[in-house]
Coordinates of C-alpha atoms in Angstrom, one line a residue:
X1 CA 102.8 121.3 84.9
X2 CA 106.2 120.9 86.7
X3 CA 106.9 119.2 90.0
X4 CA 110.0 119.6 92.1
X5 CA 110.9 117.9 95.4
X6 CA 113.1 119.7 97.9
X7 CA 114.5 118.6 101.3
X8 CA 114.8 121.1 104.1
X9 CA 115.8 120.8 107.7
X10 CA 113.4 121.6 110.6
X11 CA 114.3 125.2 110.3
X12 CA 113.2 125.2 106.6
X13 CA 116.7 125.6 105.2
X14 CA 117.1 123.8 101.9
X15 CA 119.6 120.9 102.2
X16 CA 120.8 120.5 98.6
X17 CA 119.6 120.3 95.0
X18 CA 116.1 119.2 94.2
X19 CA 115.7 115.4 94.2
X20 CA 116.2 113.8 90.7
X21 CA 115.1 110.5 89.4
X22 CA 112.1 110.3 91.6
X23 CA 109.1 108.1 90.8
X24 CA 105.8 107.0 92.2
X25 CA 105.0 110.3 93.9
X26 CA 101.7 110.6 95.9
X27 CA 101.0 113.7 98.0
X28 CA 97.5 113.8 99.5
X29 CA 96.0 116.9 101.3
X30 CA 93.3 116.0 103.9
X31 CA 90.6 118.0 105.4
X32 CA 91.2 118.8 109.1
X33 CA 93.8 116.0 109.2
X34 CA 97.5 115.7 108.5
X35 CA 98.3 114.9 104.9
X36 CA 100.2 111.9 103.6
X37 CA 102.7 111.3 100.9
X38 CA 105.2 108.8 99.5
X39 CA 107.9 108.9 96.8
X40 CA 110.6 106.6 95.7
X41 CA 114.1 107.8 94.6
X42 CA 117.4 106.3 93.6
X43 CA 119.6 105.9 96.7
X44 CA 122.5 108.1 95.5
X45 CA 124.8 109.1 98.4
X46 CA 123.9 112.8 98.1
X47 CA 120.2 111.9 98.3
X48 CA 120.7 109.6 101.3
X49 CA 122.6 112.4 103.1
X50 CA 119.5 114.6 102.8
X51 CA 117.0 111.9 103.9
X52 CA 117.7 112.2 107.6
X53 CA 115.4 112.3 110.8
X54 CA 114.0 115.7 111.5
X55 CA 114.2 116.9 107.8
X56 CA 111.2 117.8 105.7
X57 CA 110.0 117.3 102.2
X58 CA 108.6 120.1 100.1
X59 CA 106.5 119.3 97.0
X60 CA 106.4 122.3 94.6
X61 CA 103.9 122.2 91.8
X62 CA 104.3 125.0 89.2
X63 CA 106.4 127.1 91.6
X64 CA 103.7 126.8 94.3
X65 CA 104.1 124.7 97.4
X66 CA 101.6 121.8 97.2
X67 CA 102.5 120.1 100.5
X68 CA 105.4 120.4 103.0
X69 CA 106.1 118.6 106.2
X70 CA 108.3 116.2 108.1
X71 CA 109.7 112.9 106.9
X72 CA 107.9 110.1 108.8
X73 CA 109.9 107.3 107.2
X74 CA 113.1 109.0 105.9
X75 CA 114.6 105.8 104.5
X76 CA 113.0 102.5 103.4
X77 CA 115.9 101.2 101.5
X78 CA 116.0 98.2 99.1
X79 CA 118.5 96.6 96.9
X80 CA 118.8 93.1 95.3
X81 CA 121.1 91.6 92.7
X82 CA 118.4 91.2 90.0
X83 CA 115.7 93.8 90.7
X84 CA 117.3 97.0 91.8
X85 CA 120.5 98.2 90.2
X86 CA 123.2 99.9 92.2
X87 CA 122.9 101.8 94.4
X88 CA 119.4 100.6 95.1
X89 CA 116.3 102.6 95.8
X90 CA 114.8 104.3 98.9
X91 CA 111.1 104.9 99.5
X92 CA 110.2 108.0 101.6
X93 CA 107.0 108.5 103.6
X94 CA 106.2 112.1 104.6
X95 CA 103.3 114.2 105.9
X96 CA 102.5 117.9 106.2
X97 CA 103.2 120.3 109.0
X98 CA 99.8 119.7 110.6
X99 CA 101.2 116.4 111.8
X100 CA 103.6 118.4 114.0
X101 CA 100.7 120.0 115.7
X102 CA 98.9 116.6 116.0
X103 CA 101.7 115.4 118.2
X104 CA 100.7 117.7 121.1
X105 CA 98.3 117.5 124.0
X106 CA 96.3 120.3 125.5
X107 CA 98.0 121.2 128.7
X108 CA 95.7 122.1 131.6
X109 CA 98.0 125.0 132.3
X110 CA 99.9 125.7 129.1
X111 CA 102.1 128.4 130.6
X112 CA 103.7 125.8 132.9
X113 CA 106.0 122.9 132.2
X114 CA 104.6 119.4 132.6
X115 CA 106.5 118.9 135.9
X116 CA 105.0 122.1 137.4
X117 CA 101.4 121.5 136.6
X118 CA 99.1 122.0 139.7
X119 CA 99.1 118.8 141.8
X120 CA 96.6 119.7 144.5
X121 CA 93.6 119.6 142.3
X122 CA 92.8 118.8 138.6
X123 CA 92.8 121.8 136.3
X124 CA 90.9 122.0 133.0
X125 CA 91.4 124.5 130.2
X126 CA 88.1 126.3 129.5
X127 CA 87.8 128.8 126.7
X128 CA 84.8 130.7 125.6
X129 CA 85.2 132.5 122.2
X130 CA 84.4 132.1 118.5
X131 CA 85.4 128.7 117.1
X132 CA 88.3 130.3 115.2
X133 CA 89.6 132.1 118.2
X134 CA 89.5 128.9 120.3
X135 CA 91.4 126.9 117.7
X136 CA 94.0 129.6 117.2
X137 CA 94.5 130.0 121.0
X138 CA 94.9 126.2 121.5
X139 CA 97.6 126.0 118.9
X140 CA 99.3 129.2 119.9
X141 CA 99.6 128.3 123.6
X142 CA 100.5 124.7 123.2
X143 CA 103.0 124.7 120.3
X144 CA 102.9 128.2 118.7
X145 CA 104.7 131.4 119.5
X146 CA 103.1 131.8 122.9
X147 CA 104.0 128.2 124.1
X148 CA 106.8 127.6 126.5
X149 CA 110.1 127.3 124.6
X150 CA 110.4 123.6 124.9
X151 CA 107.1 123.1 123.2
X152 CA 107.4 125.6 120.4
X153 CA 107.4 124.3 116.8
X154 CA 110.2 126.2 114.9
X155 CA 108.9 128.8 112.5
X156 CA 105.2 128.1 113.3
X157 CA 103.1 131.3 113.3
X158 CA 99.4 132.1 113.3
X159 CA 98.0 133.2 109.9
X160 CA 95.8 136.3 109.5
X161 CA 92.5 135.8 111.3
X162 CA 89.6 134.9 109.0
X163 CA 86.8 136.1 111.3
X164 CA 84.8 132.8 111.1
X165 CA 83.0 130.6 113.6
X166 CA 80.4 131.3 116.3
X167 CA 80.7 131.8 120.0
X168 CA 81.0 128.6 121.9
X169 CA 82.8 127.1 124.9
X170 CA 85.5 124.3 125.0
X171 CA 86.7 122.5 128.1
X172 CA 89.8 120.3 127.5
X173 CA 92.4 118.6 129.6
X174 CA 95.3 116.5 128.3
X175 CA 93.4 115.9 125.0
X176 CA 95.1 115.4 121.6
X177 CA 95.4 119.0 120.3
X178 CA 93.8 118.4 116.9
X179 CA 90.9 116.5 118.5
X180 CA 90.2 119.6 120.6
X181 CA 90.4 121.8 117.5
X182 CA 87.9 119.5 115.6
X183 CA 85.5 119.6 118.6
X184 CA 84.8 123.3 117.8
X185 CA 85.5 123.1 114.1
X186 CA 82.9 120.5 113.2
X187 CA 79.8 122.3 114.6
X188 CA 81.0 125.6 113.0
X189 CA 81.8 123.8 109.7
X190 CA 85.2 125.5 109.5
X191 CA 88.5 124.1 108.5
X192 CA 92.1 124.6 109.6
X193 CA 95.5 123.9 107.9
X194 CA 99.2 124.7 107.8
X195 CA 100.9 126.3 104.8
X196 CA 104.6 127.0 104.3
X197 CA 105.1 130.6 103.1
X198 CA 108.7 131.5 102.7
X199 CA 110.5 130.8 106.0
X200 CA 107.2 130.5 108.0
X201 CA 104.8 127.7 108.7
X202 CA 101.5 129.4 108.9
X203 CA 98.6 127.9 110.8
X204 CA 95.2 129.3 109.9
X205 CA 91.4 128.7 110.2
X206 CA 89.2 129.2 107.2
X207 CA 85.6 129.0 106.0
X208 CA 84.9 126.4 103.3
X209 CA 82.6 127.6 100.5
X210 CA 79.4 126.4 98.9
X211 CA 80.5 125.8 95.3
X212 CA 77.7 123.4 94.3
X213 CA 76.7 125.7 91.4
X214 CA 80.2 126.2 89.9
X215 CA 82.2 123.1 91.0
X216 CA 80.4 120.2 89.4
X217 CA 81.6 116.8 88.5
X218 CA 80.0 114.4 86.0
X219 CA 80.8 111.9 83.2
X220 CA 79.3 114.3 80.7
X221 CA 81.7 117.1 81.7
X222 CA 84.6 114.7 81.6
X223 CA 85.9 115.3 85.1
X224 CA 84.4 112.3 86.9
X225 CA 86.2 108.9 86.5
X226 CA 84.6 106.8 89.2
X227 CA 81.7 107.0 91.7
X228 CA 80.0 104.8 94.2
X229 CA 77.3 105.5 96.6
X230 CA 76.0 103.6 99.6
X231 CA 73.4 104.3 102.3
X232 CA 73.1 102.5 105.6
X233 CA 71.2 102.9 108.9
X234 CA 72.4 105.5 111.5
X235 CA 74.5 104.4 114.4
X236 CA 72.7 106.8 116.6
X237 CA 69.7 109.1 116.3
X238 CA 69.6 110.4 119.9
X239 CA 72.8 111.3 121.6
X240 CA 72.2 111.1 125.4
X241 CA 74.8 113.4 126.8
X242 CA 75.7 113.1 130.5
X243 CA 77.7 115.8 132.1
X244 CA 78.5 117.2 135.5
X245 CA 80.4 115.2 138.1
X246 CA 79.7 112.1 140.1
X247 CA 77.9 113.4 143.3
X248 CA 78.8 110.3 145.2
X249 CA 82.5 110.6 144.4
X250 CA 82.5 114.3 145.3
X251 CA 80.9 113.6 148.7
X252 CA 83.6 110.9 149.4
X253 CA 86.3 113.4 148.5
X254 CA 84.8 115.9 150.9
X255 CA 83.8 118.2 148.1
X256 CA 80.3 119.8 147.6
X257 CA 78.0 117.6 145.6
X258 CA 77.4 118.7 142.0
X259 CA 74.4 117.2 140.3
X260 CA 74.6 115.4 137.0
X261 CA 73.5 117.2 133.8
X262 CA 71.6 115.5 131.0
X263 CA 71.0 116.7 127.5
X264 CA 69.5 114.9 124.5
X265 CA 70.6 115.9 121.0
X266 CA 68.5 114.2 118.3
X267 CA 69.2 114.2 114.6
X268 CA 65.6 113.6 113.4
X269 CA 66.8 110.5 111.4
X270 CA 64.6 108.3 113.6
X271 CA 61.6 109.5 111.6
X272 CA 63.1 107.9 108.5
X273 CA 64.8 104.9 110.2
X274 CA 64.3 104.1 113.9
X275 CA 65.4 105.4 117.3
X276 CA 69.0 104.5 118.2
X277 CA 70.3 105.8 121.6
X278 CA 74.0 106.4 122.3
X279 CA 75.5 107.5 125.6
X280 CA 78.0 110.4 125.5
X281 CA 79.9 111.0 128.7
X282 CA 81.1 114.6 129.2
X283 CA 82.5 114.6 132.7
X284 CA 83.0 118.0 134.3
X285 CA 80.8 119.9 131.8
X286 CA 77.4 121.6 132.1
X287 CA 75.2 122.9 129.3
X288 CA 75.4 126.5 130.7
X289 CA 77.7 127.3 127.8
X290 CA 76.2 124.8 125.4
X291 CA 79.1 122.3 125.8
X292 CA 76.9 119.2 126.3
X293 CA 74.9 120.2 123.2
X294 CA 78.1 120.7 121.3
X295 CA 79.4 117.2 122.3
X296 CA 76.1 115.8 121.2
X297 CA 76.3 117.5 117.8
X298 CA 79.8 116.2 117.4
X299 CA 78.7 112.7 118.2
X300 CA 76.0 112.8 115.6
X301 CA 78.6 113.6 113.0
X302 CA 79.9 110.0 113.5
X303 CA 76.5 108.4 114.1
X304 CA 74.3 109.9 111.4
X305 CA 73.0 107.8 108.5
X306 CA 76.0 106.5 106.7
X307 CA 75.4 108.0 103.3
X308 CA 78.8 107.4 101.8
X309 CA 79.8 109.0 98.5
X310 CA 83.1 107.9 96.9
X311 CA 84.4 109.6 93.8
X312 CA 87.5 109.9 91.8
X313 CA 87.7 113.1 89.9
X314 CA 90.3 114.6 87.6
X315 CA 91.4 118.2 86.9
X316 CA 90.3 119.8 83.7
X317 CA 91.1 123.1 82.1
X318 CA 87.9 124.6 83.5
X319 CA 87.9 123.1 87.0
X320 CA 91.2 122.5 88.9
X321 CA 91.9 121.7 92.5
X322 CA 93.7 124.4 94.4
X323 CA 92.6 127.0 91.9
X324 CA 88.8 126.5 91.7
X325 CA 88.1 124.5 94.8
X326 CA 89.8 123.6 98.1
X327 CA 89.6 121.1 100.9
X328 CA 86.2 121.4 102.8
X329 CA 84.4 123.2 99.9
X330 CA 81.0 121.8 99.1
X331 CA 80.7 120.6 95.5
X332 CA 78.2 118.7 93.4
X333 CA 78.5 115.3 91.8
X334 CA 76.0 114.2 89.1
X335 CA 75.6 110.4 89.1
X336 CA 75.1 108.5 85.8
X337 CA 71.6 107.8 87.1
X338 CA 70.8 111.5 86.9
X339 CA 70.8 112.1 90.7
X340 CA 72.9 115.0 91.9
X341 CA 74.6 114.7 95.2
X342 CA 76.3 117.4 97.2
X343 CA 79.2 116.8 99.7
X344 CA 82.5 118.3 100.8
X345 CA 86.0 117.7 99.4
X346 CA 87.7 115.4 101.9
X347 CA 91.1 115.0 100.3
X348 CA 93.0 116.1 97.1
X349 CA 95.8 113.9 95.8
X350 CA 98.6 114.9 93.5
X351 CA 100.3 111.9 91.9
X352 CA 102.9 111.4 89.2
X353 CA 104.8 108.4 87.9
X354 CA 108.0 110.5 87.4
X355 CA 109.1 114.0 86.6
X356 CA 108.6 113.4 82.8
X357 CA 105.3 111.7 82.4
X358 CA 102.9 114.4 83.8
X359 CA 100.7 114.5 86.8
X360 CA 97.2 113.5 87.9
X361 CA 95.1 115.3 90.5
X362 CA 92.1 113.5 92.0
X363 CA 89.7 114.5 94.7
X364 CA 87.7 112.4 97.2
X365 CA 84.3 113.9 97.8
X366 CA 82.3 112.6 100.7
X367 CA 83.3 109.9 103.2
X368 CA 84.4 107.4 100.7
X369 CA 86.0 104.2 101.9
X370 CA 86.7 105.9 105.2
X371 CA 83.2 105.3 106.6
X372 CA 84.2 102.3 108.6
X373 CA 87.6 103.6 109.6
X374 CA 86.1 106.9 110.6
X375 CA 84.0 105.1 113.1
X376 CA 87.1 103.5 114.5
X377 CA 88.8 106.9 114.6
X378 CA 85.8 108.2 116.5
X379 CA 86.1 105.4 119.0
X380 CA 89.8 105.9 119.6
X381 CA 89.2 109.7 119.9
X382 CA 86.4 109.2 122.4
X383 CA 88.7 106.9 124.4
X384 CA 91.5 109.4 124.4
X385 CA 89.1 112.1 125.4
X386 CA 87.7 110.2 128.3
X387 CA 91.2 109.3 129.5
X388 CA 92.1 113.0 129.3
X389 CA 89.1 113.9 131.5
X390 CA 89.8 111.4 134.2
X391 CA 90.1 113.2 137.5
X392 CA 92.7 112.4 140.1
X393 CA 91.5 110.3 143.0
X394 CA 92.6 110.1 146.6

C-alpha cells in the first residue's frame, strides 16, 4: 500500500510535488458528515508555500483518492531549540469537500441574491420529489451549477442519479444545507457524499447495502480489535409533532387563521421501557404531504433507545474498507459473548505513522462514543432549524 499527499488550489490545480517527510496522518471518512484529517510535515519553505488558505489536500491511497478537501488549519507551526530541529514542523488540519457544502444555507428563493429576497412576506422552499431528487436539487440550486454565480462551488457537479429514495416533501427556510439533506436522507436510509474525479468534485446520493452476511467482524476472523456495547433508556418514545401556524398571531397580522396540526409518531419502545413524550415544533407545516410524520421519524432517530456499539476493526486480505464495504453499509459484528449485532458503518479512518511504516484502516460501526455528542448535535440542529423557521413579525 502506498500513500501520497498532494496540495491543490481551489480549482484543483496541483501546487507542487507531493509532500515528503510527513508523519502522523489520519484521514477519516464520515457518513452523511464532512470528513476530518490531520497530518504533520517538516516546515520546509516549499511546503509552507503550498499550505495556504483556500488550498486543498488530496490523500491518494494506491493511486485512488481516499479523501480530498479544503485545509481548515493550513499552518499550525512549532519550533523549539531542543524539541523540533530546523526548520520546525507544521501540523495541518483538513476536511473533505462535503464541508464546502456544509457552509451554505437553504435560500428561500435560491435564484435570487440575499439582498433581493422577497421582503413583503416570508417565503419557504417547498419541494416534493424522491429523497434523492430533493437532496440533489438543494445542493444544485444553493451551491452547485444552477446556483447564482456568487454561491457556486468551483468544479462542483452532480454525479449520475442513483434512482434511490421514496417520494416525500421538504419545507426549508434558511436552514443549514446539510441538515436539510439529512432530513430526507434519514427516513429513506440513503447516503450522500463528495468525490474528486479528475478535475471535478462530484456530489452524489447512494443507497447503502445490507452486507451482514458477507461483511462480518469477529475476534475469530481476526478483523476485530476492540468492541464495547451499552444500552440505555430512550430519550423519547412518542414524538408529539405540532405543525401549522399560530392562529392568534395570524389574526393579529390580519391574515386568515390557520389551525394547528398535531401528529404523534411513536417508536413502540414504550412497551419495553416506558412512555417518554417529546415535543417537536414544525411551524408552517401540515401533514398533508407527510412532513410532520417525517419530522417525527427524524426526531426518533435521536431519541430511540441508546443501544451504542463501538468497534475498532482492521482491514484483512478478505475484507477491506472501500473495496468490500462503504460508509452506511450494514455489517455484522460478533461479540466475544457469541451475540451478533448488526449496525451501519459510521466512519472509516486511514492512518499511517509515516510513508515508510505502512497504514492502518479502522472502521467505526454503530454510534460509538458519539452517542452523547450526537444528542448535542441534535439539539443544536433543532435550534438552528427553529431559528430558520421564524417568521417575520410586524
